[in-house]
Amino acid sequence: MIRIEPNMAAHHEPPPLIFVIFGASGDLTHRKLLPALYELHRKGDIHPKTRIIGVARKDKSSQGFRKEAVDGIRSFSRHLPEDPKDDPEDLKAFLERIHYFPLSFERSDDFDRLAEYLLDPEILKVVNGNILFYLATPPAFFIPIVEQIGRIRPRLDSSGRNGFTRLVIEKPFGHDLPSAKALNKSVLSVFREEEVHRIDHYLGKETVQNILILRLANPVFGALWSRDVISCVEIRVFETIGIEGRGAYFEKAGILRDMVQNHLFQLLTLTAMEPPVSFDADSIRDEKVKVLRALVPWKGGAPSESILFGQYAEGGVLDEPVMAYRQEKGVEAGSVVETYAAMKVEIQNMRWAGVPFHLVAGKRMSRKATEIVLHYRKPPVALFRLAGCHDDTENVLTLSIQPNEGISLRFGIKRPGSPLRIDQADLTFAYNQIYPDDPPEAYSRLIYDVMIGDATLFARNDEVEKAWAFMEAFLSLNRDPKLYPAGADGPQEVVDFFSIDLS
């Protein structure tokens, strides 16, 4: 039984602000951002005076944008009825916050008009001068938009307003080290680092945030979090979906850029970091960067010893037939782009030296799962085997991040009766059983943090560049992906590659 204490932590009320979304006509805005903002509004976690401005190329009215917003919220929010006649009053109040501003990202005069709009005293005074820019556009527009904001920002800052200016920028933050550095240089020429929030929605999930709590608030686990007792750490992200019509993008990215460099490295740093000196944003991010600095770089040799590439072929996922990656729209017939990657990495520090970290990401897998799995060392003496008992018990701690968030610990128990037999049992904690209410959607949590100015769950510029620096050697490798049927657990070769079963 879990004892749930009243939440005594102070709840920070977000200040009023203008929330400007570049790319307001895009899929991300309608699938994630507007439903997340509606959820925050529904819970009272947006200031009543906050205004949301959708910015995009298409010429439409605010009323037309609100209609699109309702369609997105009705499709993707967890708390909206499907029948429009049952729409709650709070949805109508939310729509009153939303406005639309047509703008071409390359036209300076359009940004001049945007500056005039934002400087309208009737708007600016109401929100105390606070402005938040959210870049939900394709990456090619990041630098042009930032440069245009940089051109109008002196006007915004000299207007006498006393509020803050913040930037949220979506992944991918660059596609290699040089492009990440160029983007950082552009962004930091306009914004201070503390004003920038590089978002990765994985960090908004409850179990990800619970990694540090599990370690640092529970000495029983904190004492078992090092090379002394751990033999191997697996971090894996499996998806049943394919490339979802993004063939042209994925041909340039592959799974290394799309998932490993960001999602898996974020989970790696949170799992392996040292306890921070305090629980503030920079202290936590300092420790994450130290992990990236301690990664043993690949210096050549046989790539097959460090990385395995795979690509899905025809098969079936969840009893549905699936075409091969090379048959997807926008994909070249003989493409060697990877949809699966397995990596071995090592962290050369006092806590983790000698412990292999296995990073795995794949699309069109048999199941959807994001997991961190800690394998504990077996006893040095097979005591029960000496007594004639078959004992293959291994202690395993699993942090499940999606789809079912929770924690489980595997251990050995004696089977009732005689002769002596040892079975494996799981001690499991599931969030949805203890907290039946839906957990906060990841984007809702992260947007709330941006509004209150908490950067803990966002990547810092040096963290991004260190991750790309480590990946550089692998990005330049010639690909020869091993084919695996869609719906499998990756290429058969992965068993020998890791010498363990990752199913």
Coordinates of C-alpha atoms in Angstrom, one line a residue, residues 122-416:
E122 CA -3.9 47.0 -25.0
I123 CA -2.1 43.7 -25.3
L124 CA 1.3 44.3 -23.7
K125 CA 0.0 46.0 -20.6
V126 CA -2.4 43.2 -19.9
V127 CA 0.4 40.6 -19.9
N128 CA 3.0 42.7 -18.0
G129 CA 5.2 42.7 -21.1
N130 CA 5.9 38.9 -21.0
I131 CA 6.4 37.3 -24.4
L132 CA 7.1 33.6 -25.2
F133 CA 8.1 32.5 -28.7
Y134 CA 7.6 28.9 -29.6
L135 CA 9.2 27.5 -32.8
A136 CA 7.1 24.6 -34.0
T137 CA 8.2 24.9 -37.6
P138 CA 10.5 22.6 -39.7
P139 CA 14.1 23.0 -38.6
A140 CA 15.1 24.9 -41.8
F141 CA 13.1 27.9 -40.5
F142 CA 14.7 28.0 -37.0
I143 CA 17.6 30.3 -37.9
P144 CA 15.6 32.7 -40.2
I145 CA 12.9 33.1 -37.6
V146 CA 15.5 33.7 -34.8
E147 CA 17.3 36.3 -36.9
Q148 CA 14.0 38.1 -37.6
I149 CA 13.2 38.1 -33.9
G150 CA 16.7 39.4 -33.2
R151 CA 16.0 42.3 -35.6
I152 CA 12.7 43.3 -33.9
R153 CA 13.8 42.5 -30.3
P154 CA 15.5 45.9 -29.7
R155 CA 12.1 47.5 -30.4
L156 CA 10.4 45.1 -28.0
D157 CA 13.0 45.6 -25.3
S158 CA 13.1 49.4 -25.7
S159 CA 9.3 49.7 -25.4
G160 CA 9.5 50.2 -21.7
R161 CA 8.1 46.8 -20.9
N162 CA 9.5 45.0 -17.8
G163 CA 8.5 41.5 -18.7
F164 CA 10.5 38.5 -19.9
T165 CA 11.2 37.2 -23.4
R166 CA 11.6 33.4 -23.8
L167 CA 12.2 31.0 -26.7
V168 CA 11.1 27.4 -27.0
I169 CA 12.7 25.4 -29.8
E170 CA 11.7 22.0 -30.9
K171 CA 14.0 19.1 -31.9
P172 CA 16.0 18.3 -33.9
F173 CA 18.4 20.8 -32.6
G174 CA 20.8 20.5 -35.6
H175 CA 21.5 17.4 -37.6
D176 CA 25.2 17.2 -36.7
L177 CA 27.8 19.0 -34.6
P178 CA 28.5 21.9 -37.0
S179 CA 24.8 22.6 -37.6
A180 CA 24.1 22.4 -33.8
K181 CA 26.8 24.9 -33.2
A182 CA 25.5 27.2 -35.9
L183 CA 22.0 27.1 -34.5
N184 CA 23.3 27.7 -30.9
K185 CA 25.3 30.7 -32.2
S186 CA 22.3 32.2 -33.9
V187 CA 20.0 31.6 -30.9
L188 CA 22.5 32.9 -28.3
S189 CA 23.1 36.0 -30.3
V190 CA 19.5 37.0 -29.7
F191 CA 18.6 35.2 -26.4
R192 CA 20.5 34.6 -23.2
E193 CA 20.9 30.9 -22.4
E194 CA 18.5 31.2 -19.4
E195 CA 15.8 32.4 -21.9
V196 CA 16.2 29.4 -24.2
H197 CA 14.2 26.1 -23.7
R198 CA 15.3 23.3 -26.1
I199 CA 12.4 20.9 -25.7
D200 CA 12.4 17.1 -25.8
H201 CA 8.9 15.7 -24.8
Y202 CA 10.5 12.5 -23.3
L203 CA 11.7 14.6 -20.4
G204 CA 8.1 15.5 -19.5
K205 CA 7.1 12.0 -18.8
E206 CA 6.5 11.1 -15.1
T207 CA 8.9 8.1 -15.0
V208 CA 11.7 10.1 -16.5
Q209 CA 11.3 12.7 -13.8
N210 CA 11.1 9.9 -11.3
I211 CA 14.5 8.5 -12.1
L212 CA 16.2 11.0 -9.7
I213 CA 13.5 10.6 -7.1
L214 CA 13.9 6.8 -7.1
R215 CA 17.7 7.2 -6.7
L216 CA 18.0 10.1 -4.4
A217 CA 15.0 9.8 -2.1
N218 CA 15.4 6.1 -1.5
P219 CA 18.7 5.0 -0.1
V220 CA 17.9 1.4 -0.8
F221 CA 18.1 2.1 -4.5
G222 CA 20.7 4.8 -4.3
A223 CA 23.1 2.4 -2.8
L224 CA 22.5 -0.1 -5.6
W225 CA 23.3 2.4 -8.5
S226 CA 26.9 1.8 -9.5
R227 CA 29.4 -0.6 -11.0
D228 CA 29.8 -2.4 -7.7
V229 CA 26.4 -4.2 -8.1
I230 CA 25.3 -3.5 -11.7
S231 CA 26.6 -5.6 -14.6
C232 CA 24.8 -3.9 -17.5
V233 CA 22.3 -1.0 -18.2
E234 CA 19.9 -1.2 -21.2
I235 CA 18.1 1.9 -22.5
R236 CA 15.7 1.1 -25.3
V237 CA 13.0 2.9 -27.2
F238 CA 10.8 0.6 -29.3
E239 CA 8.0 1.9 -31.6
T240 CA 5.4 -0.1 -33.5
I241 CA 4.9 2.7 -35.9
G242 CA 7.0 3.4 -39.0
I243 CA 8.0 6.7 -40.4
E244 CA 4.5 8.0 -40.6
G245 CA 4.7 9.6 -44.1
R246 CA 8.0 11.3 -43.2
G247 CA 10.1 9.5 -45.8
A248 CA 11.9 12.5 -47.1
Y249 CA 12.8 13.6 -43.6
F250 CA 13.8 10.2 -42.4
E251 CA 16.1 9.6 -45.4
K252 CA 18.2 12.5 -44.1
A253 CA 17.9 11.7 -40.5
G254 CA 17.8 7.9 -39.8
I255 CA 17.2 6.6 -36.3
L256 CA 20.5 7.9 -35.0
R257 CA 19.5 11.5 -35.5
D258 CA 15.8 11.0 -35.0
M259 CA 15.9 9.2 -31.6
V260 CA 19.4 8.2 -30.3
Q261 CA 21.1 11.5 -30.2
N262 CA 18.3 13.1 -28.3
H263 CA 15.8 10.8 -26.6
L264 CA 18.2 8.0 -25.6
F265 CA 21.0 10.3 -24.6
Q266 CA 18.6 12.3 -22.4
L267 CA 17.7 9.0 -20.6
L268 CA 21.3 8.0 -20.5
T269 CA 22.4 11.2 -18.7
L270 CA 19.6 11.1 -16.2
T271 CA 20.3 7.5 -15.4
A272 CA 24.1 7.8 -15.1
M273 CA 24.5 11.3 -13.6
E274 CA 25.9 12.0 -10.1
P275 CA 23.6 13.5 -7.5
P276 CA 23.5 17.3 -8.0
V277 CA 24.5 19.7 -5.3
S278 CA 20.9 21.1 -5.4
F279 CA 17.7 20.4 -7.3
D280 CA 17.9 23.6 -9.5
A281 CA 18.1 23.5 -13.3
D282 CA 21.8 24.3 -13.7
S283 CA 23.0 21.9 -11.0
I284 CA 21.1 19.0 -12.7
R285 CA 22.3 20.0 -16.2
D286 CA 25.9 20.3 -15.0
E287 CA 25.8 16.7 -13.9
K288 CA 24.2 15.5 -17.2
V289 CA 27.0 17.2 -19.2
K290 CA 29.6 15.5 -17.0
V291 CA 28.2 12.1 -18.2
L292 CA 28.5 13.1 -21.8
R293 CA 32.1 14.3 -21.2
A294 CA 32.9 10.9 -19.6
L295 CA 31.6 8.8 -22.6
V296 CA 34.5 6.8 -24.1
P297 CA 34.7 8.0 -27.7
W298 CA 34.8 5.6 -30.6
K299 CA 38.2 5.9 -32.2
G300 CA 37.8 3.6 -35.2
G301 CA 38.3 -0.1 -35.3
A302 CA 35.5 -2.5 -36.3
P303 CA 32.2 -0.6 -36.2
S304 CA 30.4 -3.9 -35.8
E305 CA 31.9 -4.1 -32.2
S306 CA 30.2 -0.8 -31.2
I307 CA 27.1 -0.3 -33.4
L308 CA 24.6 -2.4 -35.3
F309 CA 22.3 -0.9 -37.9
G310 CA 19.0 -2.4 -39.0
Q311 CA 16.1 -1.6 -41.3
Y312 CA 12.6 -3.0 -41.3
A313 CA 11.4 -5.2 -44.2
E314 CA 7.9 -6.4 -45.0
G315 CA 6.1 -8.0 -42.1
G316 CA 3.2 -7.4 -39.7
V317 CA 2.7 -5.3 -36.6
L318 CA -0.2 -6.0 -34.3
D319 CA -1.7 -8.4 -36.9
E320 CA -1.6 -5.7 -39.6
P321 CA 0.5 -6.2 -42.7
V322 CA 3.3 -3.6 -43.1
M323 CA 5.3 -2.6 -46.1
A324 CA 9.1 -2.4 -46.0
Y325 CA 10.9 0.8 -45.3
R326 CA 12.2 0.9 -48.9
Q327 CA 8.6 0.9 -50.1
E328 CA 7.6 3.9 -48.0
K329 CA 6.7 7.1 -49.8
G330 CA 9.7 9.4 -50.2
V331 CA 12.2 6.5 -49.6
E332 CA 14.7 5.5 -52.2
A333 CA 14.3 1.9 -53.5
G334 CA 17.8 0.8 -52.3
S335 CA 18.0 3.0 -49.2
V336 CA 20.5 2.0 -46.6
V337 CA 19.1 4.4 -44.0
E338 CA 18.7 2.8 -40.6
T339 CA 15.4 2.4 -38.8
Y340 CA 17.0 0.5 -36.0
A341 CA 20.3 1.1 -34.1
A342 CA 21.9 -0.7 -31.2
M343 CA 25.0 0.9 -29.6
K344 CA 27.4 -0.1 -26.8
V345 CA 28.8 2.8 -24.9
E346 CA 30.9 3.1 -21.8
I347 CA 31.1 5.9 -19.2
Q348 CA 34.7 6.3 -17.9
N349 CA 34.2 7.5 -14.4
M350 CA 34.4 6.1 -10.8
R351 CA 30.7 5.1 -10.7
W352 CA 30.3 3.4 -14.1
A353 CA 33.7 2.3 -15.5
G354 CA 33.5 -1.2 -16.9
V355 CA 29.7 -1.2 -17.0
P356 CA 28.4 -1.5 -20.6
F357 CA 25.4 0.7 -21.5
H358 CA 23.3 -0.7 -24.3
L359 CA 21.3 1.8 -26.3
V360 CA 18.6 0.5 -28.6
A361 CA 16.1 2.3 -30.8
G362 CA 13.9 0.8 -33.5
K363 CA 10.7 1.4 -35.5
R364 CA 8.2 -1.3 -36.6
M365 CA 9.0 -3.4 -33.5
S366 CA 6.7 -6.0 -32.0
R367 CA 5.7 -3.7 -29.1
K368 CA 5.8 -0.1 -28.0
A369 CA 8.1 0.4 -25.1
T370 CA 10.5 2.9 -23.6
E371 CA 12.5 1.3 -20.8
I372 CA 15.6 1.7 -18.6
V373 CA 16.7 -1.7 -17.4
L374 CA 19.4 -2.3 -14.8
H375 CA 20.8 -5.8 -14.6
Y376 CA 22.5 -6.6 -11.3
R377 CA 25.5 -8.9 -10.8
K378 CA 24.9 -12.5 -9.9
P379 CA 26.3 -13.9 -6.7
P380 CA 30.0 -14.8 -7.0
V381 CA 29.2 -18.3 -5.8
A382 CA 26.4 -20.4 -7.3
L383 CA 25.4 -21.6 -3.9
F384 CA 22.1 -23.1 -4.8
R385 CA 23.4 -24.8 -7.9
L386 CA 26.0 -26.5 -5.7
A387 CA 23.0 -27.8 -3.7
G388 CA 21.5 -29.3 -6.9
C389 CA 19.1 -26.4 -7.6
H390 CA 18.7 -25.0 -11.1
D391 CA 19.0 -21.3 -10.5
D392 CA 19.0 -18.7 -13.3
T393 CA 17.6 -15.9 -11.2
E394 CA 18.8 -12.4 -12.0
N395 CA 17.9 -9.2 -10.2
V396 CA 16.6 -6.7 -12.7
L397 CA 15.2 -3.2 -12.0
T398 CA 13.0 -1.9 -14.9
L399 CA 11.8 1.7 -15.2
S400 CA 9.0 1.7 -17.8
I401 CA 8.4 5.1 -19.3
Q402 CA 5.8 4.2 -21.9
P403 CA 3.2 3.1 -22.7
N404 CA 2.6 1.9 -19.1
E405 CA 4.6 4.1 -16.7
G406 CA 5.9 2.3 -13.7
I407 CA 8.8 0.5 -11.9
S408 CA 9.4 -3.2 -11.4
L409 CA 12.0 -5.2 -9.5
R410 CA 12.7 -8.9 -10.3
F411 CA 14.0 -11.2 -7.7
G412 CA 14.2 -14.9 -6.8
I413 CA 11.8 -16.8 -4.5
K414 CA 11.5 -20.4 -3.4
R415 CA 8.9 -22.4 -5.1
P416 CA 6.6 -24.1 -2.5

